[in-house]
């Protein structure tokens, strides 16, 4: 069952997503050489207070593990779910992926962005540009009557020319009162397949793209996913609402 949001719920999703976008935007401006990822995490905590929301990541439980950070901060070859640490210092040339998931008034807003710190390698720059473009290609496929597979196929098609590794072990998702709801939204797949999109569905679309292999390995902390070959990874995400004639991006700052 994929929930359809009522008018009241849509407004509450809009507010949660606007808060998530503001937190991400403000946090992105703090990403400069010399700041630690623990410093960024602490800043995120403060920004959430200021923007009237709370972290949906902090205390999030998967199996026997509890996520200890307020936002996910993933550097370079880290794909997703990196944890802020005082001895991880942001440096010129790094890719810093920030994933901000907040709760406000009972609803979730989820968005992510990869920041290029100063001058990054041409390959890393291209990876970021193409991953953001893939997110927009996926969003362009959102309209009533289309299917989840149309989003997946559009993302995959936009990435094919670049020869990237599209992460398969993590996917986009429905979002609402919970961070992860139905449907799953893979970043690869066949057009015309999967559940039909209907007005009122809220979807988190989030291509995770690697410069090399799509394969990932999990760190000993149980959370941090990194690329198997050590090459960089990028991640862009918006929460969108399916409308009568297309999509409304709820996490535009
Ligand atoms: N946007 C991430 C996701 O959808 C957020 C994970 S929060 C964590 O998986 F607590 F699970 F890390
Ligand atoms: Co997400």
mmCIF file of C-alpha atoms and ligand atoms in Angstrom:
data_model
loop_
_atom_site.group_PDB
_atom_site.id
_atom_site.type_symbol
_atom_site.label_atom_id
_atom_site.label_comp_id
_atom_site.label_asym_id
_atom_site.label_seq_id
_atom_site.Cartn_x
_atom_site.Cartn_y
_atom_site.Cartn_z
ATOM 1 C CA UNK A 1 0.000 0.000 0.000
ATOM 2 C CA UNK A 2 1.362 3.393 -1.010
ATOM 3 C CA UNK A 3 -0.213 6.150 1.088
ATOM 4 C CA UNK A 4 -1.812 9.142 -0.603
ATOM 5 C CA UNK A 5 -1.457 12.371 1.371
ATOM 6 C CA UNK A 6 -4.551 14.403 2.238
ATOM 7 C CA UNK A 7 -4.480 18.184 1.695
ATOM 8 C CA UNK A 8 -3.629 18.671 5.379
ATOM 9 C CA UNK A 9 -0.861 16.078 5.201
ATOM 10 C CA UNK A 10 0.540 17.687 2.058
ATOM 11 C CA UNK A 11 0.885 20.975 3.907
ATOM 12 C CA UNK A 12 2.642 19.271 6.780
ATOM 13 C CA UNK A 13 4.968 17.484 4.323
ATOM 14 C CA UNK A 14 5.677 20.865 2.697
ATOM 15 C CA UNK A 15 6.667 22.327 6.070
ATOM 16 C CA UNK A 16 8.864 19.351 7.017
ATOM 17 C CA UNK A 17 10.564 19.370 3.627
ATOM 18 C CA UNK A 18 11.116 23.139 3.680
ATOM 19 C CA UNK A 19 12.827 22.734 7.050
ATOM 20 C CA UNK A 20 14.965 19.889 5.695
ATOM 21 C CA UNK A 21 15.988 22.041 2.735
ATOM 22 C CA UNK A 22 16.925 25.007 4.951
ATOM 23 C CA UNK A 23 19.003 22.811 7.239
ATOM 24 C CA UNK A 24 20.818 21.272 4.258
ATOM 25 C CA UNK A 25 21.404 24.670 2.675
ATOM 26 C CA UNK A 26 22.758 26.216 5.869
ATOM 27 C CA UNK A 27 24.873 23.156 6.608
ATOM 28 C CA UNK A 28 26.319 23.162 3.083
ATOM 29 C CA UNK A 29 27.615 26.691 3.633
ATOM 30 C CA UNK A 30 29.634 25.449 6.634
ATOM 31 C CA UNK A 31 31.536 22.860 4.592
ATOM 32 C CA UNK A 32 34.995 24.419 4.318
ATOM 33 C CA UNK A 33 38.507 22.999 4.647
ATOM 34 C CA UNK A 34 39.439 22.489 8.305
ATOM 35 C CA UNK A 35 36.000 21.743 9.775
ATOM 36 C CA UNK A 36 35.580 18.282 11.289
ATOM 37 C CA UNK A 37 32.639 16.108 10.348
ATOM 38 C CA UNK A 38 31.727 16.019 14.054
ATOM 39 C CA UNK A 39 31.595 19.825 13.894
ATOM 40 C CA UNK A 40 29.233 19.616 10.939
ATOM 41 C CA UNK A 41 27.046 17.132 12.802
ATOM 42 C CA UNK A 42 26.876 19.413 15.851
ATOM 43 C CA UNK A 43 26.031 22.347 13.592
ATOM 44 C CA UNK A 44 23.245 20.317 12.016
ATOM 45 C CA UNK A 45 21.755 19.680 15.432
ATOM 46 C CA UNK A 46 21.657 23.429 16.098
ATOM 47 C CA UNK A 47 20.240 24.234 12.669
ATOM 48 C CA UNK A 48 17.404 21.758 13.212
ATOM 49 C CA UNK A 49 16.483 23.507 16.454
ATOM 50 C CA UNK A 50 16.567 26.853 14.671
ATOM 51 C CA UNK A 51 14.374 25.614 11.823
ATOM 52 C CA UNK A 52 11.818 23.960 14.094
ATOM 53 C CA UNK A 53 12.479 20.326 13.334
ATOM 54 C CA UNK A 54 14.364 17.345 14.727
ATOM 55 C CA UNK A 55 16.698 14.760 13.278
ATOM 56 C CA UNK A 56 15.023 11.622 11.979
ATOM 57 C CA UNK A 57 18.432 9.946 11.783
ATOM 58 C CA UNK A 58 19.484 10.388 15.422
ATOM 59 C CA UNK A 59 18.492 7.224 17.258
ATOM 60 C CA UNK A 60 17.268 5.526 14.066
ATOM 61 C CA UNK A 61 17.379 1.787 14.658
ATOM 62 C CA UNK A 62 18.226 -0.861 12.075
ATOM 63 C CA UNK A 63 18.489 -4.331 13.579
ATOM 64 C CA UNK A 64 20.869 -4.093 16.555
ATOM 65 C CA UNK A 65 22.345 -0.759 15.455
ATOM 66 C CA UNK A 66 21.339 2.759 16.470
ATOM 67 C CA UNK A 67 22.472 5.687 14.299
ATOM 68 C CA UNK A 68 24.504 8.072 16.529
ATOM 69 C CA UNK A 69 24.599 11.210 14.333
ATOM 70 C CA UNK A 70 22.148 14.008 13.514
ATOM 71 C CA UNK A 71 22.907 13.936 9.785
ATOM 72 C CA UNK A 72 24.745 11.535 7.520
ATOM 73 C CA UNK A 73 28.114 12.881 6.363
ATOM 74 C CA UNK A 74 29.920 10.788 3.763
ATOM 75 C CA UNK A 75 33.351 11.762 2.409
ATOM 76 C CA UNK A 76 34.844 10.849 -0.982
ATOM 77 C CA UNK A 77 34.606 7.040 -1.326
ATOM 78 C CA UNK A 78 31.912 6.899 1.359
ATOM 79 C CA UNK A 79 28.590 6.377 -0.395
ATOM 80 C CA UNK A 80 25.998 6.961 2.335
ATOM 81 C CA UNK A 81 25.361 6.917 6.100
ATOM 82 C CA UNK A 82 28.795 8.188 7.178
ATOM 83 C CA UNK A 83 28.989 9.309 10.815
ATOM 84 C CA UNK A 84 30.558 12.598 11.927
ATOM 85 C CA UNK A 85 33.852 12.214 13.810
ATOM 86 C CA UNK A 86 36.174 14.764 15.433
ATOM 87 C CA UNK A 87 39.245 13.307 13.701
ATOM 88 C CA UNK A 88 37.757 13.496 10.200
ATOM 89 C CA UNK A 89 38.700 16.885 8.847
ATOM 90 C CA UNK A 90 37.293 18.257 5.618
ATOM 91 C CA UNK A 91 40.050 19.112 3.131
ATOM 92 C CA UNK A 92 40.347 20.962 -0.165
ATOM 93 C CA UNK A 93 39.437 18.589 -3.009
ATOM 94 C CA UNK A 94 37.031 16.471 -0.939
ATOM 95 C CA UNK A 95 33.515 15.463 -1.874
ATOM 96 C CA UNK A 96 31.229 15.825 1.147
ATOM 97 C CA UNK A 97 27.802 14.226 0.885
ATOM 98 C CA UNK A 98 25.270 15.586 3.371
ATOM 99 C CA UNK A 99 22.010 13.690 3.897
ATOM 100 C CA UNK A 100 19.504 15.606 6.006
ATOM 101 C CA UNK A 101 16.355 13.842 7.191
ATOM 102 C CA UNK A 102 14.133 15.751 9.617
ATOM 103 C CA UNK A 103 10.790 15.328 11.329
ATOM 104 C CA UNK A 104 8.408 18.217 11.864
ATOM 105 C CA UNK A 105 4.792 18.005 13.017
ATOM 106 C CA UNK A 106 4.816 14.231 12.501
ATOM 107 C CA UNK A 107 6.144 14.253 8.932
ATOM 108 C CA UNK A 108 9.522 13.652 7.342
ATOM 109 C CA UNK A 109 11.555 15.727 4.901
ATOM 110 C CA UNK A 110 14.535 14.021 3.262
ATOM 111 C CA UNK A 111 17.193 15.590 1.041
ATOM 112 C CA UNK A 112 20.847 15.164 0.209
ATOM 113 C CA UNK A 113 23.584 16.901 -1.736
ATOM 114 C CA UNK A 114 27.258 16.314 -2.481
ATOM 115 C CA UNK A 115 29.429 19.383 -1.888
ATOM 116 C CA UNK A 116 32.677 19.907 -3.801
ATOM 117 C CA UNK A 117 35.247 21.416 -1.454
ATOM 118 C CA UNK A 118 37.264 23.922 -3.436
ATOM 119 C CA UNK A 119 38.879 22.472 -6.527
ATOM 120 C CA UNK A 120 38.069 18.769 -6.937
ATOM 121 C CA UNK A 121 39.350 16.430 -9.651
ATOM 122 C CA UNK A 122 37.670 16.790 -13.075
ATOM 123 C CA UNK A 123 36.256 13.258 -12.719
ATOM 124 C CA UNK A 124 34.760 14.028 -9.307
ATOM 125 C CA UNK A 125 33.273 17.246 -10.632
ATOM 126 C CA UNK A 126 31.676 15.439 -13.582
ATOM 127 C CA UNK A 127 30.365 12.750 -11.198
ATOM 128 C CA UNK A 128 28.596 15.367 -9.071
ATOM 129 C CA UNK A 129 27.127 17.219 -12.045
ATOM 130 C CA UNK A 130 25.865 14.027 -13.656
ATOM 131 C CA UNK A 131 24.406 12.667 -10.397
ATOM 132 C CA UNK A 132 22.452 15.882 -9.845
ATOM 133 C CA UNK A 133 21.329 15.761 -13.465
ATOM 134 C CA UNK A 134 20.196 12.147 -12.937
ATOM 135 C CA UNK A 135 18.087 13.248 -9.966
ATOM 136 C CA UNK A 136 16.406 15.874 -12.140
ATOM 137 C CA UNK A 137 15.876 13.297 -14.912
ATOM 138 C CA UNK A 138 14.182 11.031 -12.395
ATOM 139 C CA UNK A 139 11.976 13.852 -11.139
ATOM 140 C CA UNK A 140 11.021 14.696 -14.733
ATOM 141 C CA UNK A 141 9.557 11.198 -15.027
ATOM 142 C CA UNK A 142 7.206 11.801 -12.081
ATOM 143 C CA UNK A 143 3.612 12.263 -13.203
ATOM 144 C CA UNK A 144 0.342 10.444 -12.624
ATOM 145 C CA UNK A 145 0.013 7.342 -14.770
ATOM 146 C CA UNK A 146 3.754 6.815 -15.024
ATOM 147 C CA UNK A 147 5.244 4.008 -12.964
ATOM 148 C CA UNK A 148 8.089 3.779 -10.463
ATOM 149 C CA UNK A 149 10.114 1.983 -13.156
ATOM 150 C CA UNK A 150 9.874 5.083 -15.340
ATOM 151 C CA UNK A 151 11.718 7.068 -12.646
ATOM 152 C CA UNK A 152 14.331 4.314 -12.308
ATOM 153 C CA UNK A 153 14.836 3.999 -16.056
ATOM 154 C CA UNK A 154 15.154 7.773 -16.538
ATOM 155 C CA UNK A 155 17.848 7.953 -13.853
ATOM 156 C CA UNK A 156 19.711 4.988 -15.321
ATOM 157 C CA UNK A 157 19.486 6.325 -18.896
ATOM 158 C CA UNK A 158 20.854 9.712 -17.895
ATOM 159 C CA UNK A 159 23.880 8.039 -16.243
ATOM 160 C CA UNK A 160 24.630 5.480 -18.965
ATOM 161 C CA UNK A 161 26.806 7.744 -21.180
ATOM 162 C CA UNK A 162 29.113 8.515 -18.226
ATOM 163 C CA UNK A 163 29.852 4.838 -17.567
ATOM 164 C CA UNK A 164 29.206 5.149 -13.850
ATOM 165 C CA UNK A 165 28.542 2.508 -11.236
ATOM 166 C CA UNK A 166 24.960 2.980 -10.067
ATOM 167 C CA UNK A 167 24.598 1.848 -6.462
ATOM 168 C CA UNK A 168 22.128 -1.016 -6.197
ATOM 169 C CA UNK A 169 22.175 -1.780 -2.474
ATOM 170 C CA UNK A 170 20.438 1.484 -1.504
ATOM 171 C CA UNK A 171 17.377 2.928 -3.210
ATOM 172 C CA UNK A 172 14.936 5.821 -3.057
ATOM 173 C CA UNK A 173 11.692 5.374 -1.183
ATOM 174 C CA UNK A 174 8.251 6.605 -0.327
ATOM 175 C CA UNK A 175 8.294 9.036 2.589
ATOM 176 C CA UNK A 176 5.681 10.421 4.969
ATOM 177 C CA UNK A 177 5.180 9.779 8.655
ATOM 178 C CA UNK A 178 8.111 7.378 8.422
ATOM 179 C CA UNK A 179 11.460 7.887 6.706
ATOM 180 C CA UNK A 180 11.135 4.746 4.622
ATOM 181 C CA UNK A 181 7.726 3.868 3.204
ATOM 182 C CA UNK A 182 6.603 2.041 0.093
ATOM 183 C CA UNK A 183 7.503 2.014 -2.738
ATOM 184 C CA UNK A 184 11.199 1.331 -3.154
ATOM 185 C CA UNK A 185 12.642 3.438 -5.983
ATOM 186 C CA UNK A 186 15.773 1.856 -7.466
ATOM 187 C CA UNK A 187 18.108 4.047 -9.515
ATOM 188 C CA UNK A 188 18.083 1.508 -12.347
ATOM 189 C CA UNK A 189 15.254 -0.469 -13.918
ATOM 190 C CA UNK A 190 12.755 -0.879 -16.707
ATOM 191 C CA UNK A 191 10.305 1.770 -17.890
ATOM 192 C CA UNK A 192 6.652 0.791 -17.623
ATOM 193 C CA UNK A 193 7.181 -1.513 -14.640
ATOM 194 C CA UNK A 194 6.359 -1.191 -10.945
ATOM 195 C CA UNK A 195 3.603 0.611 -9.055
ATOM 196 C CA UNK A 196 1.644 3.360 -10.790
ATOM 197 C CA UNK A 197 2.205 6.928 -9.594
ATOM 198 C CA UNK A 198 -0.848 8.734 -8.222
ATOM 199 C CA UNK A 199 -1.365 12.323 -7.054
ATOM 200 C CA UNK A 200 -0.619 12.592 -3.339
ATOM 201 C CA UNK A 201 2.282 10.152 -3.234
ATOM 202 C CA UNK A 202 5.431 11.544 -1.616
ATOM 203 C CA UNK A 203 8.695 10.096 -2.910
ATOM 204 C CA UNK A 204 12.348 10.483 -1.947
ATOM 205 C CA UNK A 205 14.343 10.126 -5.164
ATOM 206 C CA UNK A 206 18.053 9.700 -4.518
ATOM 207 C CA UNK A 207 20.606 8.497 -7.047
ATOM 208 C CA UNK A 208 23.830 7.271 -5.414
ATOM 209 C CA UNK A 209 26.483 7.066 -8.110
ATOM 210 C CA UNK A 210 30.069 5.836 -8.094
ATOM 211 C CA UNK A 211 32.909 6.836 -10.394
ATOM 212 C CA UNK A 212 34.019 3.204 -10.584
ATOM 213 C CA UNK A 213 32.329 -0.005 -9.551
ATOM 214 C CA UNK A 214 28.751 0.005 -8.247
ATOM 215 C CA UNK A 215 29.856 -2.398 -5.522
ATOM 216 C CA UNK A 216 29.991 -1.209 -1.952
ATOM 217 C CA UNK A 217 31.517 -2.486 1.271
ATOM 218 C CA UNK A 218 30.269 -1.791 4.782
ATOM 219 C CA UNK A 219 32.590 -0.284 7.388
ATOM 220 C CA UNK A 220 33.088 -1.828 10.824
ATOM 221 C CA UNK A 221 30.722 0.787 12.333
ATOM 222 C CA UNK A 222 27.862 -1.053 10.614
ATOM 223 C CA UNK A 223 26.595 2.152 8.933
ATOM 224 C CA UNK A 224 29.141 3.667 6.599
ATOM 225 C CA UNK A 225 28.895 2.295 3.068
ATOM 226 C CA UNK A 226 31.918 2.924 0.870
ATOM 227 C CA UNK A 227 32.892 2.029 -2.663
ATOM 228 C CA UNK A 228 34.699 -1.280 -3.028
ATOM 229 C CA UNK A 229 37.372 0.251 -5.291
ATOM 230 C CA UNK A 230 37.928 3.393 -3.205
ATOM 231 C CA UNK A 231 36.786 5.720 -5.998
ATOM 232 C CA UNK A 232 34.503 8.648 -5.158
ATOM 233 C CA UNK A 233 30.723 8.561 -4.898
ATOM 234 C CA UNK A 234 28.018 11.227 -5.135
ATOM 235 C CA UNK A 235 24.466 11.485 -3.790
ATOM 236 C CA UNK A 236 21.682 13.952 -4.572
ATOM 237 C CA UNK A 237 18.165 13.640 -3.182
ATOM 238 C CA UNK A 238 14.869 15.498 -3.154
ATOM 239 C CA UNK A 239 11.505 14.687 -1.638
ATOM 240 C CA UNK A 240 8.834 15.219 -4.292
ATOM 241 C CA UNK A 241 5.055 15.125 -4.323
ATOM 242 C CA UNK A 242 3.173 13.585 -7.238
ATOM 243 C CA UNK A 243 0.678 16.244 -8.397
ATOM 244 C CA UNK A 244 -2.152 16.186 -10.957
ATOM 245 C CA UNK A 245 0.195 17.205 -13.754
ATOM 246 C CA UNK A 246 3.694 16.231 -12.622
ATOM 247 C CA UNK A 247 5.870 16.719 -9.562
ATOM 248 C CA UNK A 248 6.307 19.342 -6.881
ATOM 249 C CA UNK A 249 9.809 19.346 -5.423
ATOM 250 C CA UNK A 250 9.187 19.797 -1.708
ATOM 251 C CA UNK A 251 12.819 20.207 -0.650
ATOM 252 C CA UNK A 252 13.770 23.237 -2.744
ATOM 253 C CA UNK A 253 15.571 25.659 -0.428
HETATM 254 N N1 LIG B 1 18.321 9.401 3.569
HETATM 255 C C1 LIG B 1 18.910 8.277 4.250
HETATM 256 C C2 LIG B 1 18.128 7.067 3.864
HETATM 257 O O1 LIG B 1 17.079 7.208 3.267
HETATM 258 C C3 LIG B 1 18.907 8.591 5.714
HETATM 259 C C4 LIG B 1 19.346 7.529 6.616
HETATM 260 S S1 LIG B 1 19.378 8.110 8.235
HETATM 261 C C5 LIG B 1 20.136 6.860 9.123
HETATM 262 O O2 LIG B 1 18.543 5.923 4.059
HETATM 263 F F1 LIG B 1 19.927 7.126 10.346
HETATM 264 F F2 LIG B 1 19.639 5.700 8.789
HETATM 265 F F3 LIG B 1 21.388 6.861 8.826
HETATM 266 CO CO1 LIG B 2 16.293 9.046 1.586
#
